Tab-separated table of N, CA and C and ligand atoms in Angstrom:
chain	number	residue	atom	x	y	z
A	218	LEU	N	82.352	104.474	100.508
A	218	LEU	CA	83.056	104.586	102.285
A	218	LEU	C	84.526	104.688	101.812
A	219	PRO	N	85.088	105.334	102.630
A	219	PRO	CA	86.829	105.857	102.237
A	219	PRO	C	87.304	104.631	102.324
A	220	LYS	N	88.411	104.800	101.703
A	220	LYS	CA	89.825	103.786	101.801
A	220	LYS	C	90.797	103.952	102.483
A	221	ILE	N	91.378	103.302	103.523
A	221	ILE	CA	92.539	103.759	104.593
A	221	ILE	C	93.160	102.545	103.674
A	222	SER	N	94.504	102.698	103.339
A	222	SER	CA	95.594	101.743	103.355
A	222	SER	C	96.882	101.925	104.714
A	223	TYR	N	96.838	100.521	105.027
A	223	TYR	CA	98.046	100.563	105.949
A	223	TYR	C	99.134	99.699	105.511
A	224	ILE	N	100.246	99.939	106.049
A	224	ILE	CA	101.264	99.092	106.125
A	224	ILE	C	101.797	98.692	107.141
A	225	GLU	N	101.646	97.259	107.243
A	225	GLU	CA	102.098	96.548	108.317
A	225	GLU	C	103.536	96.366	108.837
A	226	THR	N	104.082	96.343	109.560
A	226	THR	CA	105.115	96.438	110.108
A	226	THR	C	106.194	95.622	109.728
A	227	ASP	N	105.748	94.056	108.957
A	227	ASP	CA	106.443	93.483	107.963
A	227	ASP	C	106.504	93.967	106.406
A	228	GLY	N	105.682	95.174	106.465
A	228	GLY	CA	105.492	95.425	104.791
A	228	GLY	C	104.207	95.344	104.319
A	229	THR	N	103.516	94.402	104.871
A	229	THR	CA	101.962	94.017	104.152
A	229	THR	C	101.545	95.315	103.982
A	230	ARG	N	100.899	95.523	102.832
A	230	ARG	CA	99.897	96.213	102.576
A	230	ARG	C	98.448	96.040	102.634
A	231	LYS	N	97.680	96.621	103.486
A	231	LYS	CA	95.850	96.170	103.619
A	231	LYS	C	94.965	97.289	103.382
A	232	ASP	N	94.290	97.319	102.403
A	232	ASP	CA	93.481	98.251	101.728
A	232	ASP	C	91.770	97.923	102.474
A	233	VAL	N	91.640	98.944	103.333
A	233	VAL	CA	90.495	98.733	104.284
A	233	VAL	C	89.086	100.197	103.772
A	234	ASP	N	88.093	99.273	104.099
A	234	ASP	CA	86.823	100.295	103.774
A	234	ASP	C	86.689	100.761	105.199
A	235	ALA	N	86.839	101.885	105.354
A	235	ALA	CA	86.582	102.792	106.880
A	235	ALA	C	84.872	103.424	106.687
A	236	LYS	N	84.624	103.423	108.073
A	236	LYS	CA	83.252	104.022	108.092
A	236	LYS	C	83.446	105.808	108.374
A	237	ILE	N	82.919	106.527	107.882
A	237	ILE	CA	83.108	107.969	108.245
A	237	ILE	C	82.732	107.839	109.835
A	238	GLY	N	83.402	108.666	110.476
A	238	GLY	CA	83.217	109.156	111.861
A	238	GLY	C	83.792	108.076	112.968
A	239	GLN	N	84.458	106.569	112.016
A	239	GLN	CA	85.035	105.623	112.900
A	239	GLN	C	86.874	106.168	112.881
A	240	SER	N	87.198	105.828	113.783
A	240	SER	CA	88.962	106.393	113.904
A	240	SER	C	89.643	105.271	112.922
A	241	VAL	N	90.987	105.772	112.519
A	241	VAL	CA	91.736	105.150	111.689
A	241	VAL	C	92.241	103.629	112.433
A	242	MET	N	92.380	104.263	113.917
A	242	MET	CA	92.485	103.001	114.892
A	242	MET	C	91.467	102.278	114.340
A	243	GLU	N	90.216	102.109	114.763
A	243	GLU	CA	89.136	101.328	114.864
A	243	GLU	C	89.077	100.572	113.394
A	244	ALA	N	89.095	101.437	112.519
A	244	ALA	CA	88.607	100.724	111.160
A	244	ALA	C	89.737	99.661	111.212
A	245	ALA	N	91.022	99.787	111.531
A	245	ALA	CA	92.076	98.620	111.095
A	245	ALA	C	91.867	98.008	111.927
A	246	ILE	N	91.720	97.636	113.415
A	246	ILE	CA	91.492	96.640	114.176
A	246	ILE	C	90.181	95.524	113.492
A	247	ARG	N	89.242	96.296	112.807
A	247	ARG	CA	88.061	95.678	112.848
A	247	ARG	C	88.238	94.978	111.329
A	248	SER	N	89.250	95.454	110.729
A	248	SER	CA	89.445	94.715	109.680
A	248	SER	C	90.790	93.737	109.498
A	249	GLY	N	91.023	93.677	110.829
A	249	GLY	CA	92.338	92.794	110.546
A	249	GLY	C	93.611	93.143	110.883
A	250	VAL	N	93.715	94.314	110.463
A	250	VAL	CA	95.307	95.071	110.188
A	250	VAL	C	96.106	94.675	111.539
A	251	GLU	N	97.060	93.956	111.534
A	251	GLU	CA	97.910	93.573	112.476
A	251	GLU	C	98.857	94.630	113.117
A	252	GLY	N	99.243	94.693	114.283
A	252	GLY	CA	100.352	95.488	114.891
A	252	GLY	C	100.022	96.760	115.499
A	253	LEU	N	98.423	96.977	115.534
A	253	LEU	CA	97.955	98.266	116.716
A	253	LEU	C	97.353	97.324	117.902
A	254	ALA	N	98.472	97.702	119.101
A	254	ALA	CA	97.673	96.954	120.191
A	254	ALA	C	96.414	97.751	120.748
A	255	ALA	N	96.258	99.438	120.603
A	255	ALA	CA	95.649	100.277	121.107
A	255	ALA	C	94.817	99.382	122.568
A	256	GLU	N	95.860	99.584	123.258
A	256	GLU	CA	95.588	99.118	124.589
A	256	GLU	C	94.445	99.627	125.266
A	257	CYS	N	94.204	101.284	125.187
A	257	CYS	CA	93.222	101.822	126.040
A	257	CYS	C	91.777	101.780	125.009
A	258	GLY	N	91.756	101.100	124.329
A	258	GLY	CA	90.438	101.493	123.331
A	258	GLY	C	90.115	102.884	122.368
A	259	GLY	N	91.160	103.644	122.169
A	259	GLY	CA	90.806	105.116	121.679
A	259	GLY	C	90.504	106.147	122.799
A	260	ALA	N	91.104	105.885	124.000
A	260	ALA	CA	91.096	107.051	124.747
A	260	ALA	C	92.190	108.028	124.969
A	261	CYS	N	93.126	107.890	124.131
A	261	CYS	CA	94.566	108.501	123.903
A	261	CYS	C	95.047	108.600	125.285
A	262	SER	N	95.283	107.608	125.857
A	262	SER	CA	96.080	107.376	126.932
A	262	SER	C	97.100	106.139	127.020
A	263	CYS	N	97.310	105.470	125.657
A	263	CYS	CA	98.322	104.497	125.870
A	263	CYS	C	99.747	104.581	124.703
A	264	ALA	N	99.218	105.519	123.833
A	264	ALA	CA	100.026	105.287	122.510
A	264	ALA	C	100.524	103.868	121.546
A	265	THR	N	99.460	102.631	122.209
A	265	THR	CA	100.105	101.816	121.207
A	265	THR	C	98.939	101.951	119.907
A	266	CYS	N	99.022	103.024	119.224
A	266	CYS	CA	97.969	103.070	118.239
A	266	CYS	C	98.735	103.849	117.291
A	267	HIS	N	100.077	104.080	117.264
A	267	HIS	CA	100.845	104.677	116.754
A	267	HIS	C	101.114	104.290	115.498
A	268	VAL	N	100.697	105.533	114.573
A	268	VAL	CA	101.083	105.049	113.032
A	268	VAL	C	102.153	106.366	112.483
A	269	TYR	N	102.503	106.099	111.363
A	269	TYR	CA	103.502	106.947	110.488
A	269	TYR	C	102.321	107.270	109.404
A	270	VAL	N	102.145	108.851	109.354
A	270	VAL	CA	101.088	109.278	108.121
A	270	VAL	C	102.451	109.359	106.912
A	271	SER	N	101.835	109.059	105.987
A	271	SER	CA	102.621	108.985	104.607
A	271	SER	C	102.587	110.525	104.312
A	272	ASP	N	103.591	110.684	103.975
A	272	ASP	CA	104.443	112.056	103.519
A	272	ASP	C	103.161	113.060	102.350
A	273	GLU	N	102.532	112.201	101.739
A	273	GLU	CA	101.517	113.252	100.917
A	273	GLU	C	100.334	113.248	101.747
A	274	TRP	N	100.029	112.916	102.854
A	274	TRP	CA	98.441	113.012	103.570
A	274	TRP	C	98.959	113.599	104.785
A	275	ILE	N	100.456	113.745	105.630
A	275	ILE	CA	100.482	114.303	106.508
A	275	ILE	C	100.029	115.782	107.239
A	276	GLY	N	99.887	116.843	105.718
A	276	GLY	CA	99.752	117.871	105.430
A	276	GLY	C	98.040	118.067	105.513
A	277	ARG	N	97.138	116.811	105.237
A	277	ARG	CA	95.862	116.809	105.039
A	277	ARG	C	94.808	116.262	106.011
A	278	VAL	N	95.732	115.505	107.156
A	278	VAL	CA	95.091	114.954	108.011
A	278	VAL	C	94.789	116.395	109.260
A	279	PRO	N	93.484	116.152	110.019
A	279	PRO	CA	93.525	117.531	110.939
A	279	PRO	C	94.760	117.093	112.059
A	280	PRO	N	95.450	118.467	112.571
A	280	PRO	CA	96.119	118.580	113.310
A	280	PRO	C	96.078	118.005	114.801
A	281	ALA	N	97.140	117.227	115.183
A	281	ALA	CA	97.056	116.580	116.595
A	281	ALA	C	96.505	117.672	117.612
A	282	SER	N	96.161	116.999	118.494
A	282	SER	CA	95.490	117.939	120.182
A	282	SER	C	96.489	117.830	120.888
A	283	GLU	N	96.605	119.029	121.707
A	283	GLU	CA	97.368	118.927	122.820
A	283	GLU	C	97.503	117.797	123.446
A	284	ILE	N	96.611	117.027	123.802
A	284	ILE	CA	96.464	115.588	124.246
A	284	ILE	C	97.220	114.525	123.497
A	285	GLU	N	96.762	114.550	122.646
A	285	GLU	CA	97.745	113.609	121.502
A	285	GLU	C	99.010	113.974	121.495
A	286	LEU	N	99.778	115.083	121.299
A	286	LEU	CA	101.076	115.365	121.281
A	286	LEU	C	101.644	114.985	122.778
A	287	GLU	N	100.956	115.407	123.507
A	287	GLU	CA	101.701	114.942	125.147
A	287	GLU	C	101.686	113.168	125.246
A	288	MET	N	100.741	112.441	124.424
A	288	MET	CA	100.777	111.398	124.675
A	288	MET	C	101.768	110.528	123.735
A	289	LEU	N	102.210	111.260	122.959
A	289	LEU	CA	102.904	110.665	121.746
A	289	LEU	C	104.154	110.752	122.057
A	290	GLU	N	104.319	111.605	123.407
A	290	GLU	CA	106.050	111.558	124.034
A	290	GLU	C	106.183	110.397	124.371
A	291	ILE	N	105.305	109.482	124.600
A	291	ILE	CA	105.526	108.161	125.358
A	291	ILE	C	105.972	107.376	124.404
A	292	ALA	N	105.479	107.475	123.060
A	292	ALA	CA	106.133	106.611	122.061
A	292	ALA	C	107.016	106.281	121.632
A	293	GLU	N	107.611	105.203	121.338
A	293	GLU	CA	108.839	104.600	120.884
A	293	GLU	C	108.843	105.033	119.626
A	294	ASN	N	109.878	104.943	118.959
A	294	ASN	CA	110.405	105.780	117.738
A	294	ASN	C	109.265	106.683	116.912
A	295	LEU	N	109.702	107.488	117.368
A	295	LEU	CA	108.760	108.629	117.205
A	295	LEU	C	109.658	109.149	115.937
A	296	ARG	N	108.535	109.873	114.980
A	296	ARG	CA	109.001	110.650	113.889
A	296	ARG	C	108.283	112.190	113.751
A	297	PRO	N	108.860	112.916	112.675
A	297	PRO	CA	107.703	113.923	112.537
A	297	PRO	C	106.337	113.582	112.198
A	298	ASN	N	106.090	112.296	111.459
A	298	ASN	CA	104.858	112.118	110.706
A	298	ASN	C	104.070	111.080	111.798
A	299	SER	N	104.627	111.215	113.008
A	299	SER	CA	103.902	110.293	113.982
A	299	SER	C	102.582	110.734	114.130
A	300	ARG	N	101.723	109.931	114.679
A	300	ARG	CA	99.854	110.320	115.101
A	300	ARG	C	99.599	109.195	115.728
A	301	LEU	N	98.528	109.175	116.640
A	301	LEU	CA	97.883	108.338	116.973
A	301	LEU	C	96.511	108.114	116.311
A	302	SER	N	96.683	107.141	116.317
A	302	SER	CA	95.450	106.243	115.029
A	302	SER	C	94.106	106.423	115.612
A	303	CYS	N	94.050	106.561	116.797
A	303	CYS	CA	92.486	106.570	117.178
A	303	CYS	C	92.047	108.082	117.324
A	304	GLN	N	93.170	109.158	117.060
A	304	GLN	CA	92.792	110.348	117.299
A	304	GLN	C	92.589	110.918	115.632
A	305	ILE	N	92.435	110.168	114.892
A	305	ILE	CA	92.312	110.330	113.472
A	305	ILE	C	91.017	110.055	113.204
A	306	MET	N	90.122	110.582	113.004
A	306	MET	CA	88.560	110.125	112.522
A	306	MET	C	88.636	110.381	111.367
A	307	THR	N	87.825	109.169	110.513
A	307	THR	CA	87.579	108.963	109.108
A	307	THR	C	86.721	110.060	108.722
A	308	THR	N	87.062	110.687	107.669
A	308	THR	CA	85.992	111.589	106.953
A	308	THR	C	86.364	111.473	105.603
A	309	ALA	N	85.097	111.610	104.753
A	309	ALA	CA	85.172	111.643	103.343
A	309	ALA	C	86.731	112.066	102.462
A	310	GLU	N	87.058	113.257	102.967
A	310	GLU	CA	88.097	113.760	102.775
A	310	GLU	C	89.780	112.724	102.724
A	311	LEU	N	89.159	111.934	103.673
A	311	LEU	CA	90.673	111.024	103.968
A	311	LEU	C	90.638	109.584	102.802
A	312	ASP	N	89.793	109.600	102.192
A	312	ASP	CA	89.700	108.548	101.057
A	312	ASP	C	91.083	108.136	100.498
A	313	GLY	N	91.765	107.109	100.777
A	313	GLY	CA	92.739	106.999	99.844
A	313	GLY	C	94.577	107.385	101.168
A	314	LEU	N	93.654	107.553	102.708
A	314	LEU	CA	94.947	108.200	103.109
A	314	LEU	C	95.947	106.618	103.386
A	315	LEU	N	97.217	106.933	103.585
A	315	LEU	CA	98.105	105.919	103.810
A	315	LEU	C	98.651	106.362	105.001
A	316	VAL	N	98.771	105.165	106.018
A	316	VAL	CA	99.430	105.301	107.090
A	316	VAL	C	100.545	103.823	107.311
A	317	GLU	N	101.518	103.849	107.713
A	317	GLU	CA	102.137	103.001	108.400
A	317	GLU	C	102.337	102.557	109.973
A	318	ILE	N	102.374	101.791	110.072
A	318	ILE	CA	102.168	100.799	111.598
A	318	ILE	C	103.475	101.362	112.455
A	319	ALA	N	103.781	101.694	113.279
A	319	ALA	CA	104.881	101.964	113.805
A	319	ALA	C	105.282	100.749	114.935
A	320	LEU	N	106.788	100.639	114.543
A	320	LEU	CA	107.129	99.776	115.683
A	320	LEU	C	106.953	100.157	117.147
A	321	ALA	N	106.449	99.071	117.972
A	321	ALA	CA	106.117	99.458	119.229
A	321	ALA	C	107.361	99.205	120.316
B	526	LIG	S1	94.074	103.519	121.300
B	526	LIG	FE1	95.444	104.305	123.054
B	526	LIG	S2	96.055	106.031	122.630
B	526	LIG	FE2	94.917	105.421	120.944
């Protein structure tokens, strides 16, 4: 199973086994990673699943769709490496992915 690592907002790191096809948001919620409200349940309409993709991974995750980019505009504390974690699907290639939970 691909491993995804999350840095929670207090700096705690959690390494999680994600399933292929599960979103980075879902893998976090199911594994007890804290800080993602994910209010819309993955429908790309809330921006409360905001994460920062680490520098070494930002070029390796598939790019954001138009809808995701529009939704990110309402996110707080936006950075160039901001993404909505419900819009990144787990693949074998993403084994080792590191993301930081954004402050809401
Ligand atoms: S969970 Fe709502 S946009 Fe990702």
